[in-house]
Amino acid sequence: MRRPVALRLNAALATLAVAAATGVVLSMPEAASAAATGSATGYATQNGGTTGGAGGTTVRATTGTAIHTALCNRASSSTPITIQVEGTINHGNTAKVSGNSCNTAAGVIELKQISNVTLVGVGSGAVFDQLGIHIRESSNIIIQNVTVKNVKKSGSPTSNGGDAIGMESDVRNVWVDHTTLEASGGESEGYDGLFDMKDNTQYVTLSYSTLRNSGRGGLVGSSETELSNGYITYHHNLYENIDSRAPLLRGGIAHIYNNYYVKLNESGINSRAGARAKVDNNYFKNSKDVLGTFYTDAAGYWQVSGNTFDNVTWSAKGSENNPAGPDPKSNTTVSIPYSYSLDNASCVPAIVAATAGANKGLKVSDGSCSPTTPTPTPDPTDPTPDPTDPTQPGGTNLSIGAGSDGSSKASGSSYGSVRDGDMSTFWSPAGSTGSISIKWGTATSVSKVNIREASGSTGAIGAWKVVNGDTGAVLTSGTGAGAITVPKTSLKKITFEITGSSGTPKVAEFETYAG
């Protein structure tokens, strides 16, 4: 059993602005990239790799409810999706949403029984305030560039068992990158772990993240007999003002390299119950018992090389206390199946300071002790117009955020679907012909239109005309959907009128551009 640990945490609870209780879920056709930046590293590259929502649609959300809605609006629980998050996500704006492709709950971001999802902070940043992220019975998940703070298991409000990010029950292939995970105390203050894995969680990487001000950094395995977890990589992370569990390993294999540990108050890497840890080129500073087997007689093991121990103190060995120091030596070997580049331990404090945590520009290190910015991962389904393709309009889609109306619509379709940036929703006329309009509150200059047909209906639109909705003048006419050039016109309403079709026409997006 783990003995009680006195907490020495005095971090103050930060006050965050409360976001509005409503959110938006919009596809972002003007986004530079629909996928996460960079590629997974470490054990997340094994077992088929971790790509998250690459190859799927991209939506933006400013509330927890909107995140759940995006998951529930997918065609299936495995349909790839990237959810770009901006703003503060909290209990007041995170409700349960139902659907065949999701299994959500209020008061927690629930990634349950799903796969192929990326959750990435964008814009001014994403903060999950007192609200945890729970991954359960899921696979191929990426969480990037978000802050999760002050999640409690007791007191009020509670979320996710007190874990900032928690994984359990047959979880596979998760990459958590450039996150900031924070608490404001330990168990007696109502907090639990910052990054926990249990009940058969495997192939996980935590990279370029900051974990601070917590009694417990994180664990792998919930008990000495729960040994189904493993293949975890921790690299280029900052652990600061943590009492213990940095991490706690119960069984399994972990690769721990190029992390910066500052003020580990009671213990650090705690390898127990047969766990094997490869501990390379880390920098430990102003800390106690940074590596060993602690609070149990169930031994764990380690292979060490290249680490720096700066003002580290070590306790005496006992029946339930086996520190690796003061002169740490390897007592096992661990074979690593993937390639990686080590920074020298001497530069780890500087490189981690420049790269670890949310809103750091997603900077990484290539082993040269110099931060670099990775190239965004291209998404082959990103609807961003190709600037080299003269048939596709460029610039900002003016339809996003505008209004819309039209002639009679078919059951199951809506006018708003043509201006939401979501290719999975559409408007259809009640018959084989009809009109759909985009409108603005003030005169807007338009010179290009792009009509995108919904999946399964490509080619249904035949003859059409584009009409100035203010005057009724026909701006141009033609056949077939796609990019359309019109005389540059300042107007409040523009109408696309279908005058002939084969089958049922479905307009997924009516995009408008200034030129």
Short mmCIF file of C-alpha atoms in Angstrom, two decimals:
data_model
loop_
_atom_site.label_atom_id
_atom_site.label_comp_id
_atom_site.label_asym_id
_atom_site.label_seq_id
_atom_site.Cartn_x
_atom_site.Cartn_y
_atom_site.Cartn_z
CA MET A 1 0.00 0.00 0.00
CA ARG A 2 1.14 3.53 -0.69
CA ARG A 3 1.90 5.47 2.46
CA PRO A 4 0.31 8.93 2.91
CA VAL A 5 2.34 11.73 1.41
CA ALA A 6 2.33 15.21 2.85
CA LEU A 7 1.53 17.75 0.18
CA ARG A 8 3.65 20.85 -0.16
CA LEU A 9 1.64 22.71 -2.71
CA ASN A 10 0.75 26.36 -2.40
CA ALA A 11 -0.30 27.14 -5.96
CA ALA A 12 -3.31 29.40 -6.10
CA LEU A 13 -6.41 28.45 -8.04
CA ALA A 14 -6.46 30.57 -11.18
CA THR A 15 -9.62 32.48 -12.04
CA LEU A 16 -10.81 31.91 -15.57
CA ALA A 17 -13.40 33.78 -17.57
CA VAL A 18 -16.58 31.79 -18.01
CA ALA A 19 -17.42 31.09 -21.63
CA ALA A 20 -20.87 31.45 -23.07
CA ALA A 21 -23.08 28.39 -22.70
CA THR A 22 -23.54 28.02 -26.43
CA GLY A 23 -20.99 27.03 -29.03
CA VAL A 24 -20.52 26.72 -32.73
CA VAL A 25 -19.71 23.64 -34.74
CA LEU A 26 -18.54 24.80 -38.15
CA SER A 27 -16.42 23.20 -40.78
CA MET A 28 -13.51 25.51 -41.53
CA PRO A 29 -12.85 25.53 -45.30
CA GLU A 30 -10.48 28.46 -44.92
CA ALA A 31 -8.30 26.66 -42.37
CA ALA A 32 -4.68 26.10 -43.33
CA SER A 33 -4.79 22.48 -42.20
CA ALA A 34 -7.50 20.17 -41.02
CA ALA A 35 -5.21 17.77 -39.20
CA ALA A 36 -2.98 18.00 -36.18
CA THR A 37 0.42 19.59 -36.68
CA GLY A 38 3.32 17.17 -36.93
CA SER A 39 3.22 13.41 -36.57
CA ALA A 40 2.91 11.10 -33.59
CA THR A 41 6.10 9.98 -31.85
CA GLY A 42 7.10 7.20 -29.49
CA TYR A 43 4.93 4.20 -28.78
CA ALA A 44 1.92 5.95 -30.35
CA THR A 45 3.58 5.20 -33.72
CA GLN A 46 3.35 1.44 -33.09
CA ASN A 47 0.38 -0.94 -33.38
CA GLY A 48 -0.66 0.66 -36.68
CA GLY A 49 0.15 4.24 -35.68
CA THR A 50 -1.88 7.20 -34.43
CA THR A 51 -3.36 9.62 -36.96
CA GLY A 52 -6.50 10.84 -35.16
CA GLY A 53 -9.00 12.55 -37.43
CA ALA A 54 -6.73 12.85 -40.48
CA GLY A 55 -8.67 12.28 -43.68
CA GLY A 56 -11.98 13.41 -42.17
CA THR A 57 -13.92 16.64 -41.81
CA THR A 58 -12.88 19.56 -39.61
CA VAL A 59 -15.24 21.43 -37.29
CA ARG A 60 -14.74 24.17 -34.74
CA ALA A 61 -16.24 24.18 -31.25
CA THR A 62 -16.33 26.77 -28.47
CA THR A 63 -18.27 24.71 -25.91
CA GLY A 64 -18.16 21.19 -24.57
CA THR A 65 -21.65 20.61 -25.91
CA ALA A 66 -20.40 21.54 -29.37
CA ILE A 67 -17.55 19.02 -29.03
CA HIS A 68 -20.05 16.31 -28.15
CA THR A 69 -22.33 17.40 -30.98
CA ALA A 70 -19.49 17.09 -33.47
CA LEU A 71 -18.85 13.53 -32.32
CA CYS A 72 -22.52 12.64 -32.45
CA ASN A 73 -23.08 14.11 -35.92
CA ARG A 74 -20.60 11.73 -37.55
CA ALA A 75 -21.83 9.00 -39.86
CA SER A 76 -20.38 6.39 -37.49
CA SER A 77 -18.31 6.15 -34.32
CA SER A 78 -15.18 5.62 -36.45
CA THR A 79 -15.70 8.36 -39.06
CA PRO A 80 -12.54 10.55 -38.89
CA ILE A 81 -13.01 14.04 -37.51
CA THR A 82 -10.81 16.92 -36.33
CA ILE A 83 -12.41 19.20 -33.74
CA GLN A 84 -10.73 22.58 -33.44
CA VAL A 85 -11.43 24.01 -29.98
CA GLU A 86 -11.25 27.66 -28.95
CA GLY A 87 -12.31 29.33 -25.72
CA THR A 88 -13.15 28.06 -22.24
CA ILE A 89 -14.87 24.69 -21.88
CA ASN A 90 -16.59 24.24 -18.50
CA HIS A 91 -19.48 22.53 -16.73
CA GLY A 92 -21.92 25.24 -17.72
CA ASN A 93 -21.42 24.63 -21.44
CA THR A 94 -20.84 20.86 -21.51
CA ALA A 95 -24.01 18.81 -21.82
CA LYS A 96 -24.72 15.24 -22.81
CA VAL A 97 -25.53 14.79 -26.50
CA SER A 98 -27.03 11.61 -27.91
CA GLY A 99 -26.42 9.85 -31.19
CA ASN A 100 -25.48 6.57 -32.83
CA SER A 101 -21.84 7.65 -33.25
CA CYS A 102 -21.18 8.81 -29.68
CA ASN A 103 -21.63 8.03 -25.99
CA THR A 104 -21.29 11.30 -24.09
CA ALA A 105 -22.03 12.63 -20.61
CA ALA A 106 -22.50 16.03 -19.02
CA GLY A 107 -19.68 17.60 -17.04
CA VAL A 108 -16.85 15.78 -18.84
CA ILE A 109 -15.47 15.59 -22.36
CA GLU A 110 -16.35 11.98 -23.12
CA LEU A 111 -14.38 10.19 -25.84
CA LYS A 112 -16.04 6.82 -25.28
CA GLN A 113 -16.40 3.88 -27.67
CA ILE A 114 -15.11 5.92 -30.60
CA SER A 115 -12.04 6.15 -32.83
CA ASN A 116 -10.22 8.41 -35.30
CA VAL A 117 -10.60 11.75 -33.49
CA THR A 118 -8.32 14.77 -33.16
CA LEU A 119 -9.04 17.42 -30.50
CA VAL A 120 -6.80 20.45 -31.08
CA GLY A 121 -6.72 23.92 -29.57
CA VAL A 122 -6.68 26.79 -32.09
CA GLY A 123 -6.92 30.57 -32.21
CA SER A 124 -6.61 32.24 -28.82
CA GLY A 125 -6.38 28.84 -27.12
CA ALA A 126 -8.53 26.14 -25.55
CA VAL A 127 -8.92 25.84 -21.77
CA PHE A 128 -10.83 22.99 -20.12
CA ASP A 129 -11.64 24.62 -16.78
CA GLN A 130 -12.38 22.11 -13.98
CA LEU A 131 -13.49 19.72 -16.73
CA GLY A 132 -11.57 16.54 -17.53
CA ILE A 133 -11.10 14.61 -20.77
CA HIS A 134 -12.11 10.95 -20.43
CA ILE A 135 -10.99 8.36 -23.01
CA ARG A 136 -12.66 4.96 -22.65
CA GLU A 137 -12.87 1.96 -25.01
CA SER A 138 -11.45 4.12 -27.79
CA SER A 139 -8.54 4.16 -30.23
CA ASN A 140 -6.57 6.45 -32.54
CA ILE A 141 -7.05 9.66 -30.56
CA ILE A 142 -4.95 12.85 -30.74
CA ILE A 143 -5.21 15.64 -28.14
CA GLN A 144 -3.03 18.64 -28.95
CA ASN A 145 -2.47 22.23 -27.82
CA VAL A 146 -5.03 22.39 -24.99
CA THR A 147 -4.95 23.33 -21.29
CA VAL A 148 -6.80 21.22 -18.72
CA LYS A 149 -6.81 22.58 -15.19
CA ASN A 150 -8.20 22.09 -11.69
CA VAL A 151 -10.23 18.93 -12.32
CA LYS A 152 -11.63 17.60 -9.03
CA LYS A 153 -12.85 14.24 -7.75
CA SER A 154 -14.27 15.76 -4.56
CA GLY A 155 -15.67 19.13 -3.64
CA SER A 156 -17.43 21.06 -6.36
CA PRO A 157 -17.61 20.76 -9.25
CA THR A 158 -16.31 17.23 -9.90
CA SER A 159 -15.30 15.73 -13.23
CA ASN A 160 -13.55 12.66 -14.61
CA GLY A 161 -12.65 11.20 -11.22
CA GLY A 162 -10.32 14.13 -10.65
CA ASP A 163 -8.05 13.35 -13.62
CA ALA A 164 -7.13 16.04 -16.15
CA ILE A 165 -6.80 13.36 -18.84
CA GLY A 166 -7.80 9.81 -17.95
CA MET A 167 -7.74 6.65 -20.08
CA GLU A 168 -9.28 3.29 -19.21
CA SER A 169 -10.85 0.12 -20.60
CA ASP A 170 -9.16 -1.17 -23.77
CA VAL A 171 -7.72 2.13 -25.00
CA ARG A 172 -5.23 1.97 -27.88
CA ASN A 173 -3.05 4.51 -29.68
CA VAL A 174 -3.36 7.92 -28.06
CA TRP A 175 -1.01 10.84 -28.71
CA VAL A 176 -1.23 13.74 -26.24
CA ASP A 177 1.00 16.60 -27.37
CA HIS A 178 1.73 20.20 -26.34
CA THR A 179 -0.80 20.22 -23.52
CA THR A 180 -0.75 22.00 -20.17
CA LEU A 181 -2.15 19.89 -17.33
CA GLU A 182 -2.45 21.63 -13.96
CA ALA A 183 -3.99 21.27 -10.53
CA SER A 184 -3.89 23.45 -7.43
CA GLY A 185 -3.10 20.84 -4.82
CA GLY A 186 -3.36 17.15 -4.06
CA GLU A 187 -5.91 14.59 -2.93
CA SER A 188 -6.81 16.46 0.25
CA GLU A 189 -7.74 19.46 -1.91
CA GLY A 190 -9.93 17.27 -4.13
CA TYR A 191 -7.57 16.55 -7.04
CA ASP A 192 -6.27 13.24 -8.41
CA GLY A 193 -3.91 12.53 -11.34
CA LEU A 194 -3.00 14.71 -14.27
CA PHE A 195 -2.41 11.89 -16.77
CA ASP A 196 -3.73 8.44 -15.82
CA MET A 197 -3.92 5.15 -17.72
CA LYS A 198 -5.50 1.92 -16.52
CA ASP A 199 -7.49 -1.19 -17.43
CA ASN A 200 -5.67 -2.27 -20.61
CA THR A 201 -4.45 1.03 -22.04
CA GLN A 202 -1.55 0.67 -24.49
CA TYR A 203 0.50 2.54 -27.11
CA VAL A 204 0.34 6.05 -25.70
CA THR A 205 2.71 9.01 -26.07
CA LEU A 206 2.78 12.16 -23.91
CA SER A 207 5.05 14.74 -25.52
CA TYR A 208 5.96 18.42 -25.14
CA SER A 209 3.53 18.90 -22.27
CA THR A 210 3.60 20.68 -18.91
CA LEU A 211 2.35 18.97 -15.75
CA ARG A 212 2.44 21.10 -12.62
CA ASN A 213 1.15 21.85 -9.12
CA SER A 214 -0.35 18.44 -8.35
CA GLY A 215 0.00 15.73 -5.75
CA ARG A 216 0.03 13.12 -8.51
CA GLY A 217 1.53 13.44 -11.95
CA GLY A 218 0.01 10.27 -13.37
CA LEU A 219 -0.10 6.49 -13.25
CA VAL A 220 0.00 3.43 -15.47
CA GLY A 221 -2.11 0.71 -13.82
CA SER A 222 -4.57 1.15 -10.96
CA SER A 223 -3.17 -1.58 -8.65
CA GLU A 224 -0.27 -4.01 -8.23
CA THR A 225 -2.36 -6.73 -9.91
CA GLU A 226 -3.72 -4.59 -12.76
CA LEU A 227 -0.79 -5.08 -15.14
CA SER A 228 -2.45 -4.93 -18.58
CA ASN A 229 -1.12 -1.48 -19.47
CA GLY A 230 2.08 -0.43 -21.14
CA TYR A 231 4.09 0.77 -24.11
CA ILE A 232 4.03 4.38 -23.00
CA THR A 233 6.43 7.14 -24.10
CA TYR A 234 7.05 10.34 -22.16
CA HIS A 235 9.36 12.85 -23.82
CA HIS A 236 10.16 16.57 -23.64
CA ASN A 237 7.69 17.17 -20.82
CA LEU A 238 8.00 19.52 -17.85
CA TYR A 239 7.05 18.09 -14.45
CA GLU A 240 7.03 20.96 -11.96
CA ASN A 241 5.98 20.98 -8.28
CA ILE A 242 4.66 17.42 -8.25
CA ASP A 243 4.56 15.33 -5.07
CA SER A 244 4.77 11.89 -6.71
CA ARG A 245 3.84 9.69 -9.69
CA ALA A 246 6.00 11.27 -12.37
CA PRO A 247 4.90 8.70 -13.44
CA LEU A 248 3.90 5.68 -11.32
CA LEU A 249 4.36 2.50 -13.42
CA ARG A 250 2.68 -0.76 -12.46
CA GLY A 251 3.88 -3.34 -14.93
CA GLY A 252 4.44 -2.68 -18.61
CA ILE A 253 7.18 -0.82 -20.47
CA ALA A 254 7.78 2.93 -20.52
CA HIS A 255 10.30 5.04 -22.41
CA ILE A 256 11.08 8.26 -20.56
CA TYR A 257 13.49 10.67 -22.24
CA ASN A 258 14.40 14.36 -22.40
CA ASN A 259 11.98 15.39 -19.65
CA TYR A 260 12.70 18.21 -17.22
CA TYR A 261 11.77 17.50 -13.60
CA VAL A 262 11.76 20.42 -11.15
CA LYS A 263 10.66 20.11 -7.52
CA LEU A 264 9.50 16.52 -7.26
CA ASN A 265 8.63 16.72 -3.58
CA GLU A 266 8.37 13.08 -2.48
CA SER A 267 9.21 10.79 -5.41
CA GLY A 268 9.39 10.81 -9.19
CA ILE A 269 9.54 7.87 -11.61
CA ASN A 270 8.15 5.03 -9.49
CA SER A 271 8.68 1.69 -11.27
CA ARG A 272 6.75 -1.07 -9.50
CA ALA A 273 5.27 -4.53 -9.94
CA GLY A 274 7.60 -5.65 -12.70
CA ALA A 275 7.47 -2.44 -14.74
CA ARG A 276 10.52 -1.68 -16.88
CA ALA A 277 11.46 1.90 -17.66
CA LYS A 278 14.10 3.15 -20.08
CA VAL A 279 15.17 6.50 -18.65
CA ASP A 280 17.37 8.51 -21.05
CA ASN A 281 18.83 12.05 -20.97
CA ASN A 282 16.41 13.58 -18.48
CA TYR A 283 17.26 16.53 -16.22
CA PHE A 284 16.23 16.27 -12.54
CA LYS A 285 16.54 19.39 -10.38
CA ASN A 286 15.77 20.30 -6.76
CA SER A 287 13.96 17.03 -6.19
CA LYS A 288 13.81 13.92 -3.99
CA ASP A 289 13.90 10.21 -4.88
CA VAL A 290 13.45 10.86 -8.59
CA LEU A 291 13.74 7.18 -9.62
CA GLY A 292 13.17 3.86 -7.92
CA THR A 293 10.51 1.62 -6.39
CA PHE A 294 8.56 3.36 -3.64
CA TYR A 295 5.73 2.54 -1.20
CA THR A 296 5.75 -1.19 -2.07
CA ASP A 297 7.89 -4.31 -1.99
CA ALA A 298 6.77 -5.25 -5.53
CA ALA A 299 9.97 -4.44 -7.42
CA GLY A 300 10.19 -2.57 -10.68
CA TYR A 301 13.19 -2.05 -12.95
CA TRP A 302 15.02 0.62 -14.95
CA GLN A 303 17.67 1.19 -17.56
CA VAL A 304 19.39 4.55 -17.20
CA SER A 305 21.73 6.59 -19.38
CA GLY A 306 22.69 10.23 -19.88
CA ASN A 307 20.62 11.72 -17.06
CA THR A 308 21.58 14.78 -15.00
CA PHE A 309 20.84 14.90 -11.26
CA ASP A 310 21.05 18.50 -10.05
CA ASN A 311 20.50 18.93 -6.29
CA VAL A 312 18.66 15.61 -5.97
CA THR A 313 18.36 13.97 -2.55
CA TRP A 314 17.85 10.26 -1.90
CA SER A 315 16.22 8.49 1.02
CA ALA A 316 17.59 5.34 2.66
CA LYS A 317 16.56 1.94 1.39
CA GLY A 318 13.88 0.05 3.30
CA SER A 319 11.43 -2.82 2.91
CA GLU A 320 9.06 -0.65 0.85
CA ASN A 321 11.55 1.92 -0.40
CA ASN A 322 14.21 1.22 -3.03
CA PRO A 323 15.59 4.46 -4.48
CA ALA A 324 17.84 4.07 -7.53
CA GLY A 325 20.33 6.66 -6.22
CA PRO A 326 22.49 8.28 -5.15
CA ASP A 327 24.37 6.61 -8.02
CA PRO A 328 21.66 5.20 -10.31
CA LYS A 329 22.59 2.02 -12.18
CA SER A 330 20.61 -0.03 -14.69
CA ASN A 331 19.03 -3.25 -13.43
CA THR A 332 17.32 -4.26 -16.69
CA THR A 333 17.44 -3.60 -20.43
CA VAL A 334 14.63 -2.28 -22.57
CA SER A 335 14.50 -2.54 -26.37
CA ILE A 336 12.79 0.40 -28.10
CA PRO A 337 11.12 -0.45 -31.46
CA TYR A 338 10.90 3.07 -32.93
CA SER A 339 13.47 5.69 -33.94
CA TYR A 340 14.03 8.82 -31.85
CA SER A 341 16.59 11.59 -31.44
CA LEU A 342 17.96 12.46 -27.98
CA ASP A 343 18.83 15.97 -26.88
CA ASN A 344 21.76 16.16 -24.48
CA ALA A 345 20.54 16.35 -20.90
CA SER A 346 22.43 19.60 -20.42
CA CYS A 347 20.12 21.46 -22.79
CA VAL A 348 16.88 19.79 -21.68
CA PRO A 349 15.82 22.65 -19.33
CA ALA A 350 16.12 25.18 -22.16
CA ILE A 351 14.56 23.04 -24.89
CA VAL A 352 11.63 22.01 -22.68
CA ALA A 353 11.05 25.63 -21.63
CA ALA A 354 10.84 26.60 -25.31
CA THR A 355 8.59 23.77 -26.45
CA ALA A 356 6.49 22.19 -23.66
CA GLY A 357 2.90 23.18 -23.03
CA ALA A 358 -0.07 24.62 -24.87
CA ASN A 359 0.23 27.81 -26.92
CA LYS A 360 3.96 27.37 -27.54
CA GLY A 361 3.58 27.33 -31.30
CA LEU A 362 3.78 23.50 -31.33
CA LYS A 363 7.56 23.76 -31.41
CA VAL A 364 9.57 20.53 -31.17
CA SER A 365 13.19 19.39 -31.01
CA ASP A 366 15.06 17.28 -33.54
CA GLY A 367 17.82 16.28 -31.13
CA SER A 368 20.03 19.28 -31.87
CA CYS A 369 18.94 21.23 -28.75
CA SER A 370 17.25 23.82 -30.97
CA PRO A 371 13.46 24.26 -31.20
CA THR A 372 11.84 23.97 -34.61
CA THR A 373 8.28 24.32 -35.89
CA PRO A 374 6.94 21.21 -37.65
CA THR A 375 5.17 21.37 -40.99
CA PRO A 376 1.39 21.00 -40.65
CA THR A 377 0.20 17.55 -41.61
CA PRO A 378 -1.79 17.86 -44.87
CA ASP A 379 -5.31 16.52 -44.95
CA PRO A 380 -6.36 15.12 -48.33
CA THR A 381 -10.01 15.93 -47.67
CA ASP A 382 -9.47 19.51 -46.53
CA PRO A 383 -11.92 21.61 -48.57
CA THR A 384 -9.49 24.54 -48.67
CA PRO A 385 -9.29 25.59 -52.33
CA ASP A 386 -6.00 24.71 -53.99
CA PRO A 387 -4.31 28.04 -54.84
CA THR A 388 -2.66 26.42 -57.86
CA ASP A 389 -6.03 25.35 -59.29
CA PRO A 390 -7.50 28.28 -61.24
CA THR A 391 -10.96 26.69 -61.19
CA GLN A 392 -11.23 26.94 -57.40
CA PRO A 393 -11.95 30.26 -55.66
CA GLY A 394 -9.62 31.41 -52.92
CA GLY A 395 -9.93 33.61 -49.87
CA THR A 396 -12.57 33.69 -47.16
CA ASN A 397 -15.90 31.95 -47.71
CA LEU A 398 -18.35 34.81 -47.09
CA SER A 399 -21.25 32.39 -46.57
CA ILE A 400 -19.93 31.30 -43.17
CA GLY A 401 -21.89 33.30 -40.63
CA ALA A 402 -24.32 34.72 -43.20
CA GLY A 403 -28.03 33.99 -43.50
CA SER A 404 -29.89 31.83 -46.00
CA ASP A 405 -33.35 31.10 -47.36
CA GLY A 406 -34.89 29.60 -50.46
CA SER A 407 -37.80 27.87 -52.09
CA SER A 408 -39.50 24.86 -50.52
CA LYS A 409 -37.06 22.37 -49.05
CA ALA A 410 -37.19 18.60 -49.00
CA SER A 411 -37.75 16.75 -45.74
CA GLY A 412 -34.51 16.33 -43.75
CA SER A 413 -32.76 19.25 -45.41
CA SER A 414 -32.35 22.87 -44.33
CA TYR A 415 -31.34 26.23 -45.75
CA GLY A 416 -28.67 26.69 -43.09
CA SER A 417 -26.86 23.54 -44.19
CA VAL A 418 -25.44 25.31 -47.24
CA ARG A 419 -23.55 27.88 -45.14
CA ASP A 420 -22.30 25.77 -42.24
CA GLY A 421 -19.14 24.48 -43.93
CA ASP A 422 -20.22 20.89 -43.23
CA MET A 423 -20.23 18.68 -46.32
CA SER A 424 -22.32 16.04 -44.55
CA THR A 425 -25.40 18.33 -44.35
CA PHE A 426 -27.33 19.76 -47.31
CA TRP A 427 -30.36 21.52 -48.74
CA SER A 428 -32.59 19.91 -51.36
CA PRO A 429 -35.54 21.49 -53.14
CA ALA A 430 -38.94 19.90 -52.59
CA GLY A 431 -38.89 18.84 -56.25
CA SER A 432 -36.31 18.62 -59.01
CA THR A 433 -35.90 22.40 -59.21
CA GLY A 434 -35.73 25.22 -56.71
CA SER A 435 -33.59 28.04 -55.36
CA ILE A 436 -31.30 28.66 -52.42
CA SER A 437 -29.95 32.06 -51.31
CA ILE A 438 -27.16 33.51 -49.18
CA LYS A 439 -27.91 36.87 -47.59
CA TRP A 440 -26.13 39.49 -45.49
CA GLY A 441 -27.23 42.42 -43.33
CA THR A 442 -25.14 44.87 -45.35
CA ALA A 443 -24.10 45.00 -48.99
CA THR A 444 -21.32 42.51 -49.72
CA SER A 445 -19.12 42.32 -52.79
CA VAL A 446 -19.20 38.90 -54.53
CA SER A 447 -17.40 37.79 -57.69
CA LYS A 448 -17.18 34.02 -57.27
CA VAL A 449 -19.55 31.26 -56.21
CA ASN A 450 -18.76 27.62 -55.50
CA ILE A 451 -21.59 25.08 -55.44
CA ARG A 452 -20.63 21.78 -53.76
CA GLU A 453 -22.92 18.80 -54.10
CA ALA A 454 -23.41 16.38 -51.23
CA SER A 455 -21.87 12.93 -51.32
CA GLY A 456 -23.86 10.54 -53.48
CA SER A 457 -25.54 13.28 -55.50
CA THR A 458 -22.63 14.52 -57.61
CA GLY A 459 -23.80 15.41 -61.11
CA ALA A 460 -27.48 15.74 -60.21
CA ILE A 461 -27.55 19.50 -60.72
CA GLY A 462 -28.20 20.32 -64.38
CA ALA A 463 -29.11 23.82 -65.60
CA TRP A 464 -28.90 26.77 -63.22
CA LYS A 465 -28.68 30.54 -63.01
CA VAL A 466 -27.16 32.88 -60.43
CA VAL A 467 -29.42 35.82 -59.59
CA ASN A 468 -28.88 39.14 -57.84
CA GLY A 469 -31.39 38.72 -55.03
CA ASP A 470 -31.73 42.47 -54.57
CA THR A 471 -32.74 43.27 -58.15
CA GLY A 472 -33.68 39.95 -59.76
CA ALA A 473 -31.03 40.39 -62.44
CA VAL A 474 -29.42 37.20 -63.77
CA LEU A 475 -25.67 37.45 -63.17
CA THR A 476 -24.76 34.28 -65.09
CA SER A 477 -26.13 30.86 -66.05
CA GLY A 478 -24.79 27.43 -66.93
CA THR A 479 -24.92 23.70 -66.19
CA GLY A 480 -23.34 21.50 -63.50
CA ALA A 481 -22.13 22.35 -60.01
CA GLY A 482 -18.68 23.75 -59.21
CA ALA A 483 -16.86 27.08 -59.29
CA ILE A 484 -18.74 29.95 -60.95
CA THR A 485 -17.48 33.42 -61.82
CA VAL A 486 -19.98 36.28 -61.80
CA PRO A 487 -19.55 40.01 -62.51
CA LYS A 488 -18.28 41.57 -59.29
CA THR A 489 -21.46 42.84 -57.63
CA SER A 490 -22.25 44.48 -54.31
CA LEU A 491 -25.48 42.97 -52.98
CA LYS A 492 -27.26 41.79 -49.85
CA LYS A 493 -28.61 38.56 -51.33
CA ILE A 494 -27.42 36.17 -54.02
CA THR A 495 -29.51 33.24 -55.27
CA PHE A 496 -28.56 29.98 -56.93
CA GLU A 497 -31.58 28.74 -58.89
CA ILE A 498 -31.65 25.15 -60.15
CA THR A 499 -33.74 25.02 -63.32
CA GLY A 500 -32.99 21.45 -64.32
CA SER A 501 -31.65 18.30 -62.65
CA SER A 502 -31.33 14.55 -62.85
CA GLY A 503 -32.34 12.77 -59.69
CA THR A 504 -32.50 14.75 -56.46
CA PRO A 505 -30.13 17.73 -56.30
CA LYS A 506 -28.40 18.21 -52.94
CA VAL A 507 -26.42 21.39 -52.28
CA ALA A 508 -24.00 20.75 -49.41
CA GLU A 509 -22.29 24.14 -49.61
CA PHE A 510 -23.11 27.42 -51.36
CA GLU A 511 -19.80 29.24 -50.97
CA THR A 512 -19.35 32.90 -51.88
CA TYR A 513 -16.11 34.83 -52.35
CA ALA A 514 -15.13 38.44 -52.93
CA GLY A 515 -12.60 37.46 -55.57
#
